[in-house]
Amino acid sequence: MNEYQQAVSSLLKVVKKGQSLTASIPPEASPLAKQITYGVLRDYYLLDHLCGCVLDKPLPAKHLDLKLLLFCGIYSIRTLNRPQHTSVNAAVDVPKTMRKAWSKGLVNAVLRNYIRRRGEIDDTSHQSIEIQTNHPEWLTTRIRRAWPEEGLQLLHTNNEKPPMVLRINEQKTTREEYLKLLSDIDHSASPGLLVPSSVILASPCPVSQLPRFEDGWVSVQDEASQLAAHLLTTTAGEDVLDACAAPGGKACHLLERDPDIKLVANDISQSRLQAVIDNLTRLNLSCEIASMDLLDFSNRKFNKILLDAPCSATGIIRRHPDIKLLRRNSDIDKLCAMQLRLISAAWQLLDHGGELLYSTCSVLPDENEDIISDFISDREDVQVLPIKVDAGIELQIGHQLLPTSGSHDGFYYAHLRKLPVTRSDK
């Protein structure tokens, strides 16, 4: 398989079958195939427009594979640092592997037509908001309505390549020491801005190239996500629940900061818990593993609860550009209902005087401040705690980080304390 064949195969799983990009790219895919796959999804709406401009008529739905091949070719011509004819020739070789050898001439003609007319066609890319932002119209509307000043920049940031961010295991090393290790092997890196455990690499690399990775000195985790373990401070011996733990980054970080807490890492998905176990094993950490609905914990109480709720993931689109195609406007109300149910269930498990940290990787207020506002509206046992972060936007309830070029992803946090029972409560 050449890079286009690999990319088209992965793209079909996303566009046609609705699979996540993570599940669609096989481990053996070449770096170039991965680059093309991610690039096509980031530029999907623009590529759809450009392809339509150079086709005499739209391709039938049964030829989605050919359409995606053309997207790959146009993306490569626009983006890859190699001769244009190399991109064209590589694309022309693919139809025979699709049992569509008849389309070789079509692919060649369309891509060469694009090269000839590129200046003229590219000038038409302002025609719709979807093409301008490379986001579906419903999502662009929601984001710009939520963030009138920041929304347009947020959408453009979503289309950038994200930085690779590391979490230093402070039980085993310091950030300064690890930066020195990276410098010694010519890996340029800088300290993160949000938390003392974060390091931002100048360019991504395989984890196999990271010093002492297998020894548990470092993990890959965005610093907005790392913030959770710094906001939910724990004390040795406390009962702590990570309610939606998979893939385990936050659970491991909590244990790195305080190995003597009694942590339960829970996730309703039994299959996704394997990633939690794998991370714990590599880092030589241990905790109780559970796969239960929160309502099934009814006989237990916890001092601290981290609820990283399932959400639209609109704050991490630059890492997962398939979200733009897989998510639907109708999903938001369903997710909000789930989030409200989860926080209500988690609250029942929290001991009086205990703290709950609610987080999402969403930038939509519907899933964030609005959820917390709805939850506390008729309760008298909730105290909203301040969140002090030197970035993002302080809200009336909680704190919102928006995806930032070269820095952190989009995340929301709200920190709540469960007030002790008073006489009037009895």
Tab-separated table of N, CA, C and O in Angstrom, residues 31-106:
chain	number	residue	atom	x	y	z
A	31	PRO	N	4.136	7.224	8.566
A	31	PRO	CA	3.968	8.598	9.056
A	31	PRO	C	3.333	9.515	8.013
A	31	PRO	O	2.514	10.374	8.354
A	32	LEU	N	3.694	9.330	6.738
A	32	LEU	CA	3.114	10.168	5.696
A	32	LEU	C	1.627	9.883	5.531
A	32	LEU	O	0.816	10.808	5.357
A	33	ALA	N	1.234	8.619	5.604
A	33	ALA	CA	-0.186	8.269	5.505
A	33	ALA	C	-0.978	8.894	6.655
A	33	ALA	O	-2.091	9.394	6.468
A	34	LYS	N	-0.390	8.870	7.845
A	34	LYS	CA	-1.056	9.489	9.007
A	34	LYS	C	-1.185	10.989	8.810
A	34	LYS	O	-2.233	11.571	9.097
A	35	GLN	N	-0.116	11.611	8.288
A	35	GLN	CA	-0.163	13.046	8.053
A	35	GLN	C	-1.271	13.402	7.060
A	35	GLN	O	-2.021	14.363	7.271
A	36	ILE	N	-1.381	12.635	5.991
A	36	ILE	CA	-2.410	12.907	4.981
A	36	ILE	C	-3.804	12.682	5.575
A	36	ILE	O	-4.722	13.479	5.348
A	37	THR	N	-3.969	11.614	6.345
A	37	THR	CA	-5.278	11.317	6.940
A	37	THR	C	-5.715	12.449	7.856
A	37	THR	O	-6.847	12.954	7.752
A	38	TYR	N	-4.836	12.854	8.768
A	38	TYR	CA	-5.177	13.956	9.672
A	38	TYR	C	-5.410	15.241	8.892
A	38	TYR	O	-6.340	16.009	9.183
A	39	GLY	N	-4.568	15.500	7.895
A	39	GLY	CA	-4.687	16.726	7.118
A	39	GLY	C	-5.994	16.811	6.359
A	39	GLY	O	-6.640	17.866	6.317
A	40	VAL	N	-6.414	15.693	5.759
A	40	VAL	CA	-7.685	15.683	5.019
A	40	VAL	C	-8.846	15.967	5.963
A	40	VAL	O	-9.772	16.722	5.621
A	41	LEU	N	-8.823	15.409	7.163
A	41	LEU	CA	-9.919	15.650	8.105
A	41	LEU	C	-9.906	17.088	8.616
A	41	LEU	O	-10.969	17.685	8.818
A	42	ARG	N	-8.724	17.651	8.821
A	42	ARG	CA	-8.666	19.055	9.248
A	42	ARG	C	-9.216	19.982	8.166
A	42	ARG	O	-9.894	20.971	8.452
A	43	ASP	N	-8.906	19.660	6.907
A	43	ASP	CA	-9.299	20.537	5.791
A	43	ASP	C	-10.510	20.000	5.028
A	43	ASP	O	-10.732	20.380	3.872
A	44	TYR	N	-11.294	19.143	5.654
A	44	TYR	CA	-12.303	18.359	4.931
A	44	TYR	C	-13.282	19.236	4.141
A	44	TYR	O	-13.556	18.968	2.960
A	45	TYR	N	-13.804	20.269	4.759
A	45	TYR	CA	-14.834	21.080	4.094
A	45	TYR	C	-14.234	21.907	2.954
A	45	TYR	O	-14.872	22.093	1.905
A	46	LEU	N	-13.020	22.376	3.145
A	46	LEU	CA	-12.334	23.087	2.059
A	46	LEU	C	-12.037	22.137	0.902
A	46	LEU	O	-12.265	22.471	-0.268
A	47	LEU	N	-11.533	20.946	1.204
A	47	LEU	CA	-11.202	19.979	0.150
A	47	LEU	C	-12.447	19.546	-0.607
A	47	LEU	O	-12.397	19.335	-1.827
A	48	ASP	N	-13.548	19.417	0.086
A	48	ASP	CA	-14.810	19.063	-0.573
A	48	ASP	C	-15.194	20.147	-1.584
A	48	ASP	O	-15.615	19.859	-2.713
A	49	HIS	N	-15.007	21.392	-1.189
A	49	HIS	CA	-15.307	22.502	-2.092
A	49	HIS	C	-14.362	22.520	-3.293
A	49	HIS	O	-14.810	22.627	-4.446
A	50	LEU	N	-13.066	22.397	-3.034
A	50	LEU	CA	-12.086	22.450	-4.120
A	50	LEU	C	-12.279	21.302	-5.099
A	50	LEU	O	-12.168	21.481	-6.320
A	51	CYS	N	-12.575	20.122	-4.556
A	51	CYS	CA	-12.812	18.960	-5.417
A	51	CYS	C	-14.036	19.193	-6.303
A	51	CYS	O	-14.028	18.879	-7.500
A	52	GLY	N	-15.075	19.765	-5.708
A	52	GLY	CA	-16.278	20.058	-6.489
A	52	GLY	C	-16.024	21.034	-7.614
A	52	GLY	O	-16.674	20.971	-8.667
A	53	CYS	N	-15.054	21.928	-7.412
A	53	CYS	CA	-14.746	22.928	-8.438
A	53	CYS	C	-14.074	22.319	-9.665
A	53	CYS	O	-14.167	22.878	-10.770
A	54	VAL	N	-13.368	21.200	-9.502
A	54	VAL	CA	-12.616	20.639	-10.621
A	54	VAL	C	-13.252	19.359	-11.186
A	54	VAL	O	-12.763	18.820	-12.177
A	55	LEU	N	-14.324	18.902	-10.571
A	55	LEU	CA	-15.071	17.776	-11.132
A	55	LEU	C	-16.160	18.304	-12.060
A	55	LEU	O	-16.842	19.289	-11.720
A	56	ASP	N	-16.361	17.652	-13.185
A	56	ASP	CA	-17.433	18.075	-14.088
A	56	ASP	C	-18.797	17.866	-13.455
A	56	ASP	O	-19.715	18.661	-13.655
A	57	LYS	N	-18.935	16.785	-12.693
A	57	LYS	CA	-20.169	16.517	-11.960
A	57	LYS	C	-19.824	15.707	-10.714
A	57	LYS	O	-18.802	15.014	-10.679
A	58	PRO	N	-20.647	15.798	-9.665
A	58	PRO	CA	-20.331	15.096	-8.416
A	58	PRO	C	-20.227	13.590	-8.631
A	58	PRO	O	-20.944	13.006	-9.451
A	59	LEU	N	-19.325	12.962	-7.904
A	59	LEU	CA	-19.208	11.509	-7.959
A	59	LEU	C	-20.376	10.861	-7.205
A	59	LEU	O	-20.786	11.361	-6.151
A	60	PRO	N	-20.917	9.779	-7.710
A	60	PRO	CA	-21.980	9.063	-6.982
A	60	PRO	C	-21.475	8.591	-5.625
A	60	PRO	O	-20.281	8.381	-5.414
A	61	ALA	N	-22.411	8.401	-4.693
A	61	ALA	CA	-22.065	8.005	-3.331
A	61	ALA	C	-21.258	6.714	-3.289
A	61	ALA	O	-20.419	6.522	-2.408
A	62	LYS	N	-21.502	5.806	-4.247
A	62	LYS	CA	-20.794	4.527	-4.249
A	62	LYS	C	-19.308	4.683	-4.546
A	62	LYS	O	-18.533	3.746	-4.358
A	63	HIS	N	-18.914	5.869	-4.998
A	63	HIS	CA	-17.496	6.122	-5.288
A	63	HIS	C	-16.878	7.054	-4.238
A	63	HIS	O	-16.006	7.872	-4.549
A	64	LEU	N	-17.323	6.906	-2.995
A	64	LEU	CA	-16.760	7.708	-1.914
A	64	LEU	C	-15.257	7.498	-1.801
A	64	LEU	O	-14.509	8.432	-1.496
A	65	ASP	N	-14.787	6.285	-2.064
A	65	ASP	CA	-13.348	6.028	-1.987
A	65	ASP	C	-12.576	6.880	-2.990
A	65	ASP	O	-11.503	7.420	-2.681
A	66	LEU	N	-13.119	7.039	-4.212
A	66	LEU	CA	-12.470	7.893	-5.204
A	66	LEU	C	-12.476	9.360	-4.772
A	66	LEU	O	-11.490	10.084	-4.960
A	67	LYS	N	-13.583	9.781	-4.202
A	67	LYS	CA	-13.685	11.159	-3.726
A	67	LYS	C	-12.629	11.430	-2.653
A	67	LYS	O	-11.931	12.457	-2.685
A	68	LEU	N	-12.480	10.502	-1.730
A	68	LEU	CA	-11.486	10.671	-0.672
A	68	LEU	C	-10.071	10.621	-1.231
A	68	LEU	O	-9.174	11.320	-0.743
A	69	LEU	N	-9.859	9.819	-2.260
A	69	LEU	CA	-8.551	9.786	-2.926
A	69	LEU	C	-8.237	11.151	-3.537
A	69	LEU	O	-7.098	11.639	-3.440
A	70	LEU	N	-9.225	11.762	-4.156
A	70	LEU	CA	-9.020	13.104	-4.717
A	70	LEU	C	-8.723	14.118	-3.613
A	70	LEU	O	-7.882	15.004	-3.781
A	71	PHE	N	-9.414	13.986	-2.478
A	71	PHE	CA	-9.122	14.860	-1.337
A	71	PHE	C	-7.653	14.705	-0.929
A	71	PHE	O	-6.957	15.692	-0.676
A	72	CYS	N	-7.190	13.447	-0.864
A	72	CYS	CA	-5.797	13.185	-0.485
A	72	CYS	C	-4.837	13.820	-1.484
A	72	CYS	O	-3.815	14.412	-1.097
A	73	GLY	N	-5.170	13.702	-2.764
A	73	GLY	CA	-4.307	14.272	-3.793
A	73	GLY	C	-4.247	15.783	-3.714
A	73	GLY	O	-3.154	16.377	-3.790
A	74	ILE	N	-5.398	16.418	-3.567
A	74	ILE	CA	-5.424	17.885	-3.494
A	74	ILE	C	-4.718	18.364	-2.227
A	74	ILE	O	-3.948	19.330	-2.250
A	75	TYR	N	-4.967	17.668	-1.107
A	75	TYR	CA	-4.270	18.030	0.133
A	75	TYR	C	-2.753	17.942	-0.061
A	75	TYR	O	-2.003	18.834	0.357
A	76	SER	N	-2.296	16.876	-0.684
A	76	SER	CA	-0.859	16.674	-0.880
A	76	SER	C	-0.257	17.755	-1.765
A	76	SER	O	0.832	18.273	-1.495
A	77	ILE	N	-0.962	18.104	-2.828
A	77	ILE	CA	-0.483	19.156	-3.731
A	77	ILE	C	-0.363	20.486	-2.976
A	77	ILE	O	0.606	21.233	-3.156
A	78	ARG	N	-1.329	20.760	-2.116
A	78	ARG	CA	-1.359	22.029	-1.392
A	78	ARG	C	-0.340	22.086	-0.253
A	78	ARG	O	0.161	23.157	0.089
A	79	THR	N	-0.038	20.918	0.353
A	79	THR	CA	0.635	20.930	1.655
A	79	THR	C	1.994	20.248	1.693
A	79	THR	O	2.910	20.720	2.376
A	80	LEU	N	2.140	19.127	0.974
A	80	LEU	CA	3.381	18.364	1.097
A	80	LEU	C	4.524	19.060	0.366
A	80	LEU	O	4.345	19.599	-0.734
A	81	ASN	N	5.678	19.011	0.977
A	81	ASN	CA	6.856	19.665	0.409
A	81	ASN	C	7.554	18.705	-0.564
A	81	ASN	O	8.644	18.191	-0.307
A	82	ARG	N	6.895	18.459	-1.689
A	82	ARG	CA	7.478	17.608	-2.728
A	82	ARG	C	6.911	18.043	-4.068
A	82	ARG	O	5.882	18.744	-4.118
A	83	PRO	N	7.510	17.642	-5.181
A	83	PRO	CA	7.003	18.063	-6.496
A	83	PRO	C	5.540	17.657	-6.686
A	83	PRO	O	5.128	16.565	-6.283
A	84	GLN	N	4.767	18.548	-7.316
A	84	GLN	CA	3.341	18.279	-7.498
A	84	GLN	C	3.097	17.020	-8.312
A	84	GLN	O	2.160	16.259	-8.028
A	85	HIS	N	3.935	16.766	-9.312
A	85	HIS	CA	3.709	15.593	-10.151
A	85	HIS	C	3.896	14.296	-9.354
A	85	HIS	O	3.293	13.271	-9.685
A	86	THR	N	4.705	14.349	-8.292
A	86	THR	CA	4.870	13.173	-7.450
A	86	THR	C	3.562	12.840	-6.743
A	86	THR	O	3.169	11.668	-6.644
A	87	SER	N	2.884	13.865	-6.249
A	87	SER	CA	1.582	13.662	-5.607
A	87	SER	C	0.563	13.112	-6.593
A	87	SER	O	-0.215	12.208	-6.275
A	88	VAL	N	0.561	13.655	-7.806
A	88	VAL	CA	-0.391	13.184	-8.827
A	88	VAL	C	-0.115	11.728	-9.189
A	88	VAL	O	-1.031	10.892	-9.215
A	89	ASN	N	1.127	11.399	-9.453
A	89	ASN	CA	1.477	10.036	-9.870
A	89	ASN	C	1.146	9.014	-8.789
A	89	ASN	O	0.673	7.905	-9.079
A	90	ALA	N	1.392	9.375	-7.526
A	90	ALA	CA	1.090	8.451	-6.430
A	90	ALA	C	-0.415	8.203	-6.337
A	90	ALA	O	-0.860	7.078	-6.064
A	91	ALA	N	-1.215	9.233	-6.586
A	91	ALA	CA	-2.671	9.076	-6.540
A	91	ALA	C	-3.180	8.244	-7.717
A	91	ALA	O	-4.090	7.419	-7.565
A	92	VAL	N	-2.595	8.424	-8.891
A	92	VAL	CA	-3.031	7.696	-10.091
A	92	VAL	C	-2.775	6.203	-9.955
A	92	VAL	O	-3.478	5.382	-10.575
A	93	ASP	N	-1.831	5.815	-9.137
A	93	ASP	CA	-1.524	4.395	-8.944
A	93	ASP	C	-2.567	3.661	-8.102
A	93	ASP	O	-2.594	2.425	-8.081
A	94	VAL	N	-3.445	4.399	-7.405
A	94	VAL	CA	-4.326	3.770	-6.416
A	94	VAL	C	-5.573	3.114	-7.017
A	94	VAL	O	-5.985	2.043	-6.552
A	95	PRO	N	-6.246	3.687	-8.015
A	95	PRO	CA	-7.516	3.111	-8.469
A	95	PRO	C	-7.462	1.628	-8.820
A	95	PRO	O	-8.440	0.905	-8.570
A	96	LYS	N	-6.351	1.145	-9.353
A	96	LYS	CA	-6.301	-0.275	-9.705
A	96	LYS	C	-6.410	-1.150	-8.461
A	96	LYS	O	-6.930	-2.269	-8.521
A	97	THR	N	-5.941	-0.653	-7.306
A	97	THR	CA	-6.064	-1.431	-6.073
A	97	THR	C	-7.487	-1.384	-5.533
A	97	THR	O	-7.858	-2.208	-4.698
A	98	MET	N	-8.285	-0.437	-6.037
A	98	MET	CA	-9.695	-0.340	-5.652
A	98	MET	C	-10.595	-1.120	-6.617
A	98	MET	O	-11.799	-1.096	-6.492
A	99	ARG	N	-9.960	-1.772	-7.587
A	99	ARG	CA	-10.701	-2.420	-8.675
A	99	ARG	C	-11.511	-1.394	-9.468
A	99	ARG	O	-12.625	-1.653	-9.910
A	100	LYS	N	-10.911	-0.229	-9.630
A	100	LYS	CA	-11.530	0.847	-10.402
A	100	LYS	C	-10.491	1.444	-11.342
A	100	LYS	O	-10.292	2.666	-11.409
A	101	ALA	N	-9.819	0.555	-12.070
A	101	ALA	CA	-8.752	0.998	-12.966
A	101	ALA	C	-9.266	2.005	-13.993
A	101	ALA	O	-8.496	2.853	-14.478
A	102	TRP	N	-10.568	1.918	-14.308
A	102	TRP	CA	-11.167	2.844	-15.284
A	102	TRP	C	-11.038	4.308	-14.835
A	102	TRP	O	-11.107	5.236	-15.664
A	103	SER	N	-10.827	4.546	-13.522
A	103	SER	CA	-10.840	5.919	-13.014
A	103	SER	C	-9.457	6.563	-12.969
A	103	SER	O	-9.324	7.701	-12.515
A	104	LYS	N	-8.410	5.837	-13.438
A	104	LYS	CA	-7.071	6.414	-13.405
A	104	LYS	C	-7.017	7.734	-14.183
A	104	LYS	O	-6.430	8.716	-13.731
A	105	GLY	N	-7.629	7.740	-15.338
A	105	GLY	CA	-7.651	8.957	-16.156
A	105	GLY	C	-8.391	10.085	-15.460
A	105	GLY	O	-7.982	11.257	-15.539
A	106	LEU	N	-9.500	9.734	-14.773
A	106	LEU	CA	-10.275	10.745	-14.040
A	106	LEU	C	-9.424	11.366	-12.939
A	106	LEU	O	-9.366	12.597	-12.804
